[in-house]
Amino acid sequence: MNRGLYILLISILLISCSDYQKTLKSEDTAAKFEMAEELFEAEKWNKSYKLLDQILQQYRGKPQAEKITYMHAMCSYHLKDYYISSFHLDKFTDVYPKSDKAEEAAFLAAKGYYFNSPVYSKEQKETVEAIEKLQLFINAYPDSEFLVEANTLIKELDFKLEKKAFEIAKQYGLISDYKASIKSFNNFLLEFPGTSLRSEALYYRFDSAYNLAILSVDYLKEERLSEALSYYERFQKTAPNSEHSEEAARMKEELQQEFNTFTTKS
């Protein structure tokens, strides 16, 4: 019985594949549209896309064009070809702005840009573009059912930009370019005032200022010691319970002793 059922299922599958291949090679656009629709409903995205791709141009200006354009774009989205899907979904919303699918298409187009955003350590052009696209969607559909998700995606992308800027500033300190590190952390704190990395940024800025002061020539040392101590006070005030507090306090004491030496001499 089980063997018979297995053979029946295989036969149905083979017939189905045979029908698909015949339709794919035929000149019957109506048959292609009908099968593409069936395959779309069955979530057979690749097969549906191939059929729709063949008839898309032939249905331009016809009543079926809106549905075919939507399904074609959605197939590419589900196939995770986000560059192509965002292009087609954007085009769909431009051509059919009053469609009941326009809002969904606009959101998924923007979400496609989100998926193309690389890891934070790489160039972030696509991340900036994704934020812009999602913000444009929010502006166009402020009451959208996708609003919460859109804001969540923007927050995640924003953090990626924060992490990129933070790591660049930190890297300057690791290669002993302390002035560049301090400048980068200052810019970071101005650009991302609400960042969750604030306490870390304040600590590493102080760390770079500490090293710059300790290693300075005498005629620059007093000023740099004073600046480093002010950075410590900002760090301590903002993050008194930081994991770096003990080390920062030790560094501060060293700075203070050096600074007291200079003030005593004067």
PDB file of C-alpha atoms in Angstrom:
ATOM      1  CA  MET A   1       0.000   0.000   0.000  1.00  0.00           C
ATOM      2  CA  ASN A   2       2.742   2.399   0.957  1.00  0.00           C
ATOM      3  CA  ARG A   3       4.718   1.474  -2.142  1.00  0.00           C
ATOM      4  CA  GLY A   4       1.670   2.094  -4.312  1.00  0.00           C
ATOM      5  CA  LEU A   5       1.078   5.497  -2.750  1.00  0.00           C
ATOM      6  CA  TYR A   6       4.737   6.384  -3.288  1.00  0.00           C
ATOM      7  CA  ILE A   7       4.531   5.437  -6.978  1.00  0.00           C
ATOM      8  CA  LEU A   8       1.323   7.498  -7.346  1.00  0.00           C
ATOM      9  CA  LEU A   9       2.932  10.574  -5.818  1.00  0.00           C
ATOM     10  CA  ILE A  10       6.000  10.239  -8.047  1.00  0.00           C
ATOM     11  CA  SER A  11       3.748   9.899 -11.093  1.00  0.00           C
ATOM     12  CA  ILE A  12       1.809  13.038 -10.170  1.00  0.00           C
ATOM     13  CA  LEU A  13       5.069  14.914  -9.652  1.00  0.00           C
ATOM     14  CA  LEU A  14       6.445  13.808 -13.019  1.00  0.00           C
ATOM     15  CA  ILE A  15       3.228  14.781 -14.786  1.00  0.00           C
ATOM     16  CA  SER A  16       3.294  18.138 -13.009  1.00  0.00           C
ATOM     17  CA  CYS A  17       6.910  18.754 -14.044  1.00  0.00           C
ATOM     18  CA  SER A  18       6.073  17.724 -17.602  1.00  0.00           C
ATOM     19  CA  ASP A  19       3.136  20.172 -17.704  1.00  0.00           C
ATOM     20  CA  TYR A  20       5.347  22.939 -16.370  1.00  0.00           C
ATOM     21  CA  GLN A  21       8.039  22.349 -18.984  1.00  0.00           C
ATOM     22  CA  LYS A  22       5.460  22.264 -21.782  1.00  0.00           C
ATOM     23  CA  THR A  23       3.904  25.505 -20.580  1.00  0.00           C
ATOM     24  CA  LEU A  24       7.300  27.155 -20.157  1.00  0.00           C
ATOM     25  CA  LYS A  25       8.197  26.343 -23.776  1.00  0.00           C
ATOM     26  CA  SER A  26       4.805  27.174 -25.256  1.00  0.00           C
ATOM     27  CA  GLU A  27       3.650  30.449 -26.845  1.00  0.00           C
ATOM     28  CA  ASP A  28       0.382  30.433 -24.871  1.00  0.00           C
ATOM     29  CA  THR A  29       0.653  33.495 -22.601  1.00  0.00           C
ATOM     30  CA  ALA A  30      -2.742  32.831 -20.985  1.00  0.00           C
ATOM     31  CA  ALA A  31      -1.663  29.322 -19.981  1.00  0.00           C
ATOM     32  CA  LYS A  32       1.583  30.694 -18.613  1.00  0.00           C
ATOM     33  CA  PHE A  33      -0.278  33.282 -16.577  1.00  0.00           C
ATOM     34  CA  GLU A  34      -2.672  30.670 -15.173  1.00  0.00           C
ATOM     35  CA  MET A  35       0.127  28.279 -14.214  1.00  0.00           C
ATOM     36  CA  ALA A  36       2.316  31.075 -12.816  1.00  0.00           C
ATOM     37  CA  GLU A  37      -0.573  32.122 -10.582  1.00  0.00           C
ATOM     38  CA  GLU A  38      -1.087  28.559  -9.354  1.00  0.00           C
ATOM     39  CA  LEU A  39       2.615  28.141  -8.666  1.00  0.00           C
ATOM     40  CA  PHE A  40       2.713  31.505  -6.873  1.00  0.00           C
ATOM     41  CA  GLU A  41      -0.126  30.429  -4.577  1.00  0.00           C
ATOM     42  CA  ALA A  42       1.745  27.172  -3.935  1.00  0.00           C
ATOM     43  CA  GLU A  43       4.881  29.215  -3.079  1.00  0.00           C
ATOM     44  CA  LYS A  44       6.852  27.690  -5.943  1.00  0.00           C
ATOM     45  CA  TRP A  45       8.663  30.986  -6.365  1.00  0.00           C
ATOM     46  CA  ASN A  46      11.344  29.953  -8.841  1.00  0.00           C
ATOM     47  CA  LYS A  47       9.000  28.266 -11.298  1.00  0.00           C
ATOM     48  CA  SER A  48       6.419  31.009 -11.034  1.00  0.00           C
ATOM     49  CA  TYR A  49       9.082  33.670 -11.578  1.00  0.00           C
ATOM     50  CA  LYS A  50      10.338  32.023 -14.773  1.00  0.00           C
ATOM     51  CA  LEU A  51       6.858  31.990 -16.269  1.00  0.00           C
ATOM     52  CA  LEU A  52       6.062  35.530 -15.165  1.00  0.00           C
ATOM     53  CA  ASP A  53       9.362  36.786 -16.517  1.00  0.00           C
ATOM     54  CA  GLN A  54       8.374  35.477 -19.958  1.00  0.00           C
ATOM     55  CA  ILE A  55       4.980  37.221 -20.073  1.00  0.00           C
ATOM     56  CA  LEU A  56       5.595  40.405 -18.097  1.00  0.00           C
ATOM     57  CA  GLN A  57       6.212  42.608 -21.141  1.00  0.00           C
ATOM     58  CA  GLN A  58       3.353  41.090 -23.118  1.00  0.00           C
ATOM     59  CA  TYR A  59       0.793  42.137 -20.509  1.00  0.00           C
ATOM     60  CA  ARG A  60       1.939  45.771 -20.210  1.00  0.00           C
ATOM     61  CA  GLY A  61      -1.116  48.046 -20.236  1.00  0.00           C
ATOM     62  CA  LYS A  62      -3.562  45.169 -19.829  1.00  0.00           C
ATOM     63  CA  PRO A  63      -5.847  44.521 -16.806  1.00  0.00           C
ATOM     64  CA  GLN A  64      -3.695  41.622 -15.630  1.00  0.00           C
ATOM     65  CA  ALA A  65      -0.496  43.714 -15.632  1.00  0.00           C
ATOM     66  CA  GLU A  66      -0.812  44.881 -12.009  1.00  0.00           C
ATOM     67  CA  LYS A  67      -1.138  41.373 -10.638  1.00  0.00           C
ATOM     68  CA  ILE A  68       1.644  39.975 -12.828  1.00  0.00           C
ATOM     69  CA  THR A  69       4.003  42.829 -11.887  1.00  0.00           C
ATOM     70  CA  TYR A  70       3.269  42.276  -8.190  1.00  0.00           C
ATOM     71  CA  MET A  71       3.759  38.497  -8.326  1.00  0.00           C
ATOM     72  CA  HIS A  72       6.935  38.868 -10.375  1.00  0.00           C
ATOM     73  CA  ALA A  73       8.438  41.248  -7.788  1.00  0.00           C
ATOM     74  CA  MET A  74       7.309  39.108  -4.869  1.00  0.00           C
ATOM     75  CA  CYS A  75       8.825  35.969  -6.369  1.00  0.00           C
ATOM     76  CA  SER A  76      12.229  37.653  -6.560  1.00  0.00           C
ATOM     77  CA  TYR A  77      11.795  38.837  -2.959  1.00  0.00           C
ATOM     78  CA  HIS A  78      11.027  35.321  -1.719  1.00  0.00           C
ATOM     79  CA  LEU A  79      13.978  34.022  -3.730  1.00  0.00           C
ATOM     80  CA  LYS A  80      16.087  36.477  -1.676  1.00  0.00           C
ATOM     81  CA  ASP A  81      17.318  38.344  -4.728  1.00  0.00           C
ATOM     82  CA  TYR A  82      16.921  41.607  -2.846  1.00  0.00           C
ATOM     83  CA  TYR A  83      18.634  43.939  -5.313  1.00  0.00           C
ATOM     84  CA  ILE A  84      16.266  42.806  -8.054  1.00  0.00           C
ATOM     85  CA  SER A  85      13.181  42.574  -5.830  1.00  0.00           C
ATOM     86  CA  SER A  86      13.643  46.087  -4.407  1.00  0.00           C
ATOM     87  CA  PHE A  87      13.981  47.451  -7.935  1.00  0.00           C
ATOM     88  CA  HIS A  88      10.768  45.725  -9.081  1.00  0.00           C
ATOM     89  CA  LEU A  89       8.826  46.518  -5.892  1.00  0.00           C
ATOM     90  CA  ASP A  90       9.803  50.184  -6.125  1.00  0.00           C
ATOM     91  CA  LYS A  91       8.687  50.170  -9.740  1.00  0.00           C
ATOM     92  CA  PHE A  92       5.390  48.547  -8.770  1.00  0.00           C
ATOM     93  CA  THR A  93       4.607  51.292  -6.237  1.00  0.00           C
ATOM     94  CA  ASP A  94       5.517  53.956  -8.810  1.00  0.00           C
ATOM     95  CA  VAL A  95       3.251  52.494 -11.486  1.00  0.00           C
ATOM     96  CA  TYR A  96       0.415  51.418  -9.160  1.00  0.00           C
ATOM     97  CA  PRO A  97       0.439  53.871  -6.211  1.00  0.00           C
ATOM     98  CA  LYS A  98      -3.274  53.252  -5.510  1.00  0.00           C
ATOM     99  CA  SER A  99      -2.984  49.462  -5.502  1.00  0.00           C
ATOM    100  CA  ASP A 100      -4.046  47.678  -2.322  1.00  0.00           C
ATOM    101  CA  LYS A 101      -0.608  46.034  -2.509  1.00  0.00           C
ATOM    102  CA  ALA A 102       1.309  49.332  -2.731  1.00  0.00           C
ATOM    103  CA  GLU A 103       1.964  49.661   1.008  1.00  0.00           C
ATOM    104  CA  GLU A 104       3.234  46.100   1.333  1.00  0.00           C
ATOM    105  CA  ALA A 105       5.366  46.493  -1.791  1.00  0.00           C
ATOM    106  CA  ALA A 106       6.863  49.755  -0.519  1.00  0.00           C
ATOM    107  CA  PHE A 107       7.769  48.185   2.809  1.00  0.00           C
ATOM    108  CA  LEU A 108       9.290  45.045   1.296  1.00  0.00           C
ATOM    109  CA  ALA A 109      11.268  47.165  -1.184  1.00  0.00           C
ATOM    110  CA  ALA A 110      12.765  49.082   1.756  1.00  0.00           C
ATOM    111  CA  LYS A 111      13.293  45.844   3.680  1.00  0.00           C
ATOM    112  CA  GLY A 112      15.202  44.466   0.697  1.00  0.00           C
ATOM    113  CA  TYR A 113      17.686  47.325   1.118  1.00  0.00           C
ATOM    114  CA  TYR A 114      17.974  46.330   4.783  1.00  0.00           C
ATOM    115  CA  PHE A 115      18.897  42.769   3.801  1.00  0.00           C
ATOM    116  CA  ASN A 116      21.614  44.131   1.502  1.00  0.00           C
ATOM    117  CA  SER A 117      23.270  46.036   4.359  1.00  0.00           C
ATOM    118  CA  PRO A 118      26.693  44.451   5.069  1.00  0.00           C
ATOM    119  CA  VAL A 119      28.339  43.694   8.411  1.00  0.00           C
ATOM    120  CA  TYR A 120      29.461  46.811  10.300  1.00  0.00           C
ATOM    121  CA  SER A 121      33.156  46.305   9.505  1.00  0.00           C
ATOM    122  CA  LYS A 122      32.554  46.855   5.771  1.00  0.00           C
ATOM    123  CA  GLU A 123      31.682  49.967   3.762  1.00  0.00           C
ATOM    124  CA  GLN A 124      28.241  51.151   4.905  1.00  0.00           C
ATOM    125  CA  LYS A 125      26.828  52.759   1.748  1.00  0.00           C
ATOM    126  CA  GLU A 126      24.005  50.197   1.576  1.00  0.00           C
ATOM    127  CA  THR A 127      23.227  50.699   5.269  1.00  0.00           C
ATOM    128  CA  VAL A 128      22.739  54.446   4.806  1.00  0.00           C
ATOM    129  CA  GLU A 129      20.603  53.774   1.733  1.00  0.00           C
ATOM    130  CA  ALA A 130      18.477  51.261   3.661  1.00  0.00           C
ATOM    131  CA  ILE A 131      17.858  53.769   6.468  1.00  0.00           C
ATOM    132  CA  GLU A 132      16.809  56.390   3.925  1.00  0.00           C
ATOM    133  CA  LYS A 133      14.430  53.965   2.175  1.00  0.00           C
ATOM    134  CA  LEU A 134      12.821  52.840   5.436  1.00  0.00           C
ATOM    135  CA  GLN A 135      12.415  56.431   6.593  1.00  0.00           C
ATOM    136  CA  LEU A 136      10.764  57.347   3.286  1.00  0.00           C
ATOM    137  CA  PHE A 137       8.360  54.439   3.812  1.00  0.00           C
ATOM    138  CA  ILE A 138       7.519  55.656   7.334  1.00  0.00           C
ATOM    139  CA  ASN A 139       6.932  59.162   6.041  1.00  0.00           C
ATOM    140  CA  ALA A 140       4.647  57.876   3.292  1.00  0.00           C
ATOM    141  CA  TYR A 141       2.724  55.425   5.518  1.00  0.00           C
ATOM    142  CA  PRO A 142       2.794  56.808   9.093  1.00  0.00           C
ATOM    143  CA  ASP A 143      -0.105  54.553  10.141  1.00  0.00           C
ATOM    144  CA  SER A 144       1.194  51.409   8.471  1.00  0.00           C
ATOM    145  CA  GLU A 145       0.881  47.981  10.034  1.00  0.00           C
ATOM    146  CA  PHE A 146       4.594  47.637   9.211  1.00  0.00           C
ATOM    147  CA  LEU A 147       5.561  50.759  11.191  1.00  0.00           C
ATOM    148  CA  VAL A 148       6.905  48.945  14.271  1.00  0.00           C
ATOM    149  CA  GLU A 149       9.041  46.617  12.173  1.00  0.00           C
ATOM    150  CA  ALA A 150      10.321  49.491  10.034  1.00  0.00           C
ATOM    151  CA  ASN A 151      11.430  51.406  13.135  1.00  0.00           C
ATOM    152  CA  THR A 152      13.074  48.272  14.534  1.00  0.00           C
ATOM    153  CA  LEU A 153      15.031  47.800  11.305  1.00  0.00           C
ATOM    154  CA  ILE A 154      16.156  51.447  11.327  1.00  0.00           C
ATOM    155  CA  LYS A 155      17.333  51.097  14.923  1.00  0.00           C
ATOM    156  CA  GLU A 156      19.370  48.025  14.009  1.00  0.00           C
ATOM    157  CA  LEU A 157      20.905  49.779  10.999  1.00  0.00           C
ATOM    158  CA  ASP A 158      21.690  52.869  13.067  1.00  0.00           C
ATOM    159  CA  PHE A 159      23.554  50.721  15.557  1.00  0.00           C
ATOM    160  CA  LYS A 160      25.599  49.259  12.721  1.00  0.00           C
ATOM    161  CA  LEU A 161      26.743  52.788  11.800  1.00  0.00           C
ATOM    162  CA  GLU A 162      27.478  53.513  15.467  1.00  0.00           C
ATOM    163  CA  LYS A 163      29.520  50.322  15.791  1.00  0.00           C
ATOM    164  CA  LYS A 164      31.480  51.173  12.645  1.00  0.00           C
ATOM    165  CA  ALA A 165      32.354  54.674  13.907  1.00  0.00           C
ATOM    166  CA  PHE A 166      33.159  53.358  17.390  1.00  0.00           C
ATOM    167  CA  GLU A 167      35.519  50.671  16.122  1.00  0.00           C
ATOM    168  CA  ILE A 168      37.343  53.138  13.858  1.00  0.00           C
ATOM    169  CA  ALA A 169      37.934  55.471  16.813  1.00  0.00           C
ATOM    170  CA  LYS A 170      39.040  52.555  18.976  1.00  0.00           C
ATOM    171  CA  GLN A 171      41.401  51.294  16.289  1.00  0.00           C
ATOM    172  CA  TYR A 172      43.238  54.629  16.247  1.00  0.00           C
ATOM    173  CA  GLY A 173      44.027  54.077  19.918  1.00  0.00           C
ATOM    174  CA  LEU A 174      45.252  50.550  19.278  1.00  0.00           C
ATOM    175  CA  ILE A 175      47.767  51.812  16.710  1.00  0.00           C
ATOM    176  CA  SER A 176      48.853  54.603  19.100  1.00  0.00           C
ATOM    177  CA  ASP A 177      47.399  57.463  17.058  1.00  0.00           C
ATOM    178  CA  TYR A 178      45.937  58.941  20.229  1.00  0.00           C
ATOM    179  CA  LYS A 179      45.062  62.369  18.848  1.00  0.00           C
ATOM    180  CA  ALA A 180      43.062  60.801  16.016  1.00  0.00           C
ATOM    181  CA  SER A 181      41.366  58.485  18.504  1.00  0.00           C
ATOM    182  CA  ILE A 182      40.302  61.375  20.762  1.00  0.00           C
ATOM    183  CA  LYS A 183      39.028  63.378  17.796  1.00  0.00           C
ATOM    184  CA  SER A 184      37.114  60.368  16.438  1.00  0.00           C
ATOM    185  CA  PHE A 185      35.496  59.639  19.804  1.00  0.00           C
ATOM    186  CA  ASN A 186      34.526  63.310  20.168  1.00  0.00           C
ATOM    187  CA  ASN A 187      32.870  63.156  16.741  1.00  0.00           C
ATOM    188  CA  PHE A 188      31.244  59.843  17.620  1.00  0.00           C
ATOM    189  CA  LEU A 189      29.692  61.245  20.814  1.00  0.00           C
ATOM    190  CA  LEU A 190      28.380  64.285  18.940  1.00  0.00           C
ATOM    191  CA  GLU A 191      26.954  62.255  16.064  1.00  0.00           C
ATOM    192  CA  PHE A 192      25.371  59.538  18.239  1.00  0.00           C
ATOM    193  CA  PRO A 193      24.347  61.253  21.508  1.00  0.00           C
ATOM    194  CA  GLY A 194      21.963  58.465  22.510  1.00  0.00           C
ATOM    195  CA  THR A 195      24.280  55.568  21.698  1.00  0.00           C
ATOM    196  CA  SER A 196      24.381  52.492  23.912  1.00  0.00           C
ATOM    197  CA  LEU A 197      28.166  52.573  23.442  1.00  0.00           C
ATOM    198  CA  ARG A 198      28.473  55.920  25.218  1.00  0.00           C
ATOM    199  CA  SER A 199      30.206  54.671  28.376  1.00  0.00           C
ATOM    200  CA  GLU A 200      32.647  52.578  26.321  1.00  0.00           C
ATOM    201  CA  ALA A 201      33.408  55.554  24.080  1.00  0.00           C
ATOM    202  CA  LEU A 202      34.039  57.791  27.098  1.00  0.00           C
ATOM    203  CA  TYR A 203      36.408  55.238  28.592  1.00  0.00           C
ATOM    204  CA  TYR A 204      38.431  54.681  25.417  1.00  0.00           C
ATOM    205  CA  ARG A 205      38.584  58.422  24.788  1.00  0.00           C
ATOM    206  CA  PHE A 206      40.005  58.822  28.292  1.00  0.00           C
ATOM    207  CA  ASP A 207      42.411  55.935  27.669  1.00  0.00           C
ATOM    208  CA  SER A 208      43.760  57.657  24.546  1.00  0.00           C
ATOM    209  CA  ALA A 209      44.004  60.984  26.377  1.00  0.00           C
ATOM    210  CA  TYR A 210      45.866  59.251  29.213  1.00  0.00           C
ATOM    211  CA  ASN A 211      48.416  57.730  26.842  1.00  0.00           C
ATOM    212  CA  LEU A 212      48.816  60.977  24.926  1.00  0.00           C
ATOM    213  CA  ALA A 213      49.474  62.887  28.172  1.00  0.00           C
ATOM    214  CA  ILE A 214      51.848  60.342  29.724  1.00  0.00           C
ATOM    215  CA  LEU A 215      53.923  60.111  26.553  1.00  0.00           C
ATOM    216  CA  SER A 216      53.961  63.846  25.813  1.00  0.00           C
ATOM    217  CA  VAL A 217      57.022  66.077  25.732  1.00  0.00           C
ATOM    218  CA  ASP A 218      57.258  68.397  28.717  1.00  0.00           C
ATOM    219  CA  TYR A 219      56.060  71.612  27.082  1.00  0.00           C
ATOM    220  CA  LEU A 220      52.755  69.930  26.064  1.00  0.00           C
ATOM    221  CA  LYS A 221      52.356  67.662  29.049  1.00  0.00           C
ATOM    222  CA  GLU A 222      50.578  69.927  31.560  1.00  0.00           C
ATOM    223  CA  GLU A 223      47.827  70.852  29.120  1.00  0.00           C
ATOM    224  CA  ARG A 224      47.328  67.241  28.060  1.00  0.00           C
ATOM    225  CA  LEU A 225      47.310  65.996  31.639  1.00  0.00           C
ATOM    226  CA  SER A 226      44.583  68.505  32.456  1.00  0.00           C
ATOM    227  CA  GLU A 227      42.564  67.467  29.419  1.00  0.00           C
ATOM    228  CA  ALA A 228      42.932  63.774  30.267  1.00  0.00           C
ATOM    229  CA  LEU A 229      41.749  64.407  33.833  1.00  0.00           C
ATOM    230  CA  SER A 230      38.687  66.239  32.521  1.00  0.00           C
ATOM    231  CA  TYR A 231      37.905  63.242  30.277  1.00  0.00           C
ATOM    232  CA  TYR A 232      38.159  60.990  33.324  1.00  0.00           C
ATOM    233  CA  GLU A 233      35.650  63.125  35.238  1.00  0.00           C
ATOM    234  CA  ARG A 234      33.220  62.888  32.295  1.00  0.00           C
ATOM    235  CA  PHE A 235      33.639  59.110  32.156  1.00  0.00           C
ATOM    236  CA  GLN A 236      33.276  58.660  35.917  1.00  0.00           C
ATOM    237  CA  LYS A 237      30.189  60.865  36.086  1.00  0.00           C
ATOM    238  CA  THR A 238      28.491  59.050  33.205  1.00  0.00           C
ATOM    239  CA  ALA A 239      29.491  55.460  34.014  1.00  0.00           C
ATOM    240  CA  PRO A 240      30.442  55.153  37.702  1.00  0.00           C
ATOM    241  CA  ASN A 241      29.835  51.395  37.702  1.00  0.00           C
ATOM    242  CA  SER A 242      31.639  50.602  34.468  1.00  0.00           C
ATOM    243  CA  GLU A 243      33.749  47.461  34.191  1.00  0.00           C
ATOM    244  CA  HIS A 244      36.606  49.852  33.413  1.00  0.00           C
ATOM    245  CA  SER A 245      36.162  51.927  36.585  1.00  0.00           C
ATOM    246  CA  GLU A 246      38.987  50.335  38.561  1.00  0.00           C
ATOM    247  CA  GLU A 247      41.525  50.639  35.744  1.00  0.00           C
ATOM    248  CA  ALA A 248      40.368  54.181  34.974  1.00  0.00           C
ATOM    249  CA  ALA A 249      40.807  55.175  38.625  1.00  0.00           C
ATOM    250  CA  ARG A 250      44.370  53.832  38.604  1.00  0.00           C
ATOM    251  CA  MET A 251      45.144  55.813  35.435  1.00  0.00           C
ATOM    252  CA  LYS A 252      43.581  58.924  36.952  1.00  0.00           C
ATOM    253  CA  GLU A 253      45.822  58.678  40.019  1.00  0.00           C
ATOM    254  CA  GLU A 254      48.888  58.473  37.815  1.00  0.00           C
ATOM    255  CA  LEU A 255      47.739  61.500  35.835  1.00  0.00           C
ATOM    256  CA  GLN A 256      47.013  63.432  39.009  1.00  0.00           C
ATOM    257  CA  GLN A 257      50.487  62.746  40.414  1.00  0.00           C
ATOM    258  CA  GLU A 258      52.081  63.910  37.169  1.00  0.00           C
ATOM    259  CA  PHE A 259      49.886  67.010  37.103  1.00  0.00           C
ATOM    260  CA  ASN A 260      50.707  67.838  40.736  1.00  0.00           C
ATOM    261  CA  THR A 261      54.408  67.668  39.857  1.00  0.00           C
ATOM    262  CA  PHE A 262      53.934  70.349  37.222  1.00  0.00           C
ATOM    263  CA  THR A 263      51.828  72.628  39.431  1.00  0.00           C
ATOM    264  CA  THR A 264      54.361  72.296  42.262  1.00  0.00           C
ATOM    265  CA  LYS A 265      57.196  73.339  39.931  1.00  0.00           C
ATOM    266  CA  SER A 266      55.293  76.397  38.794  1.00  0.00           C
TER     267      SER A 266
END
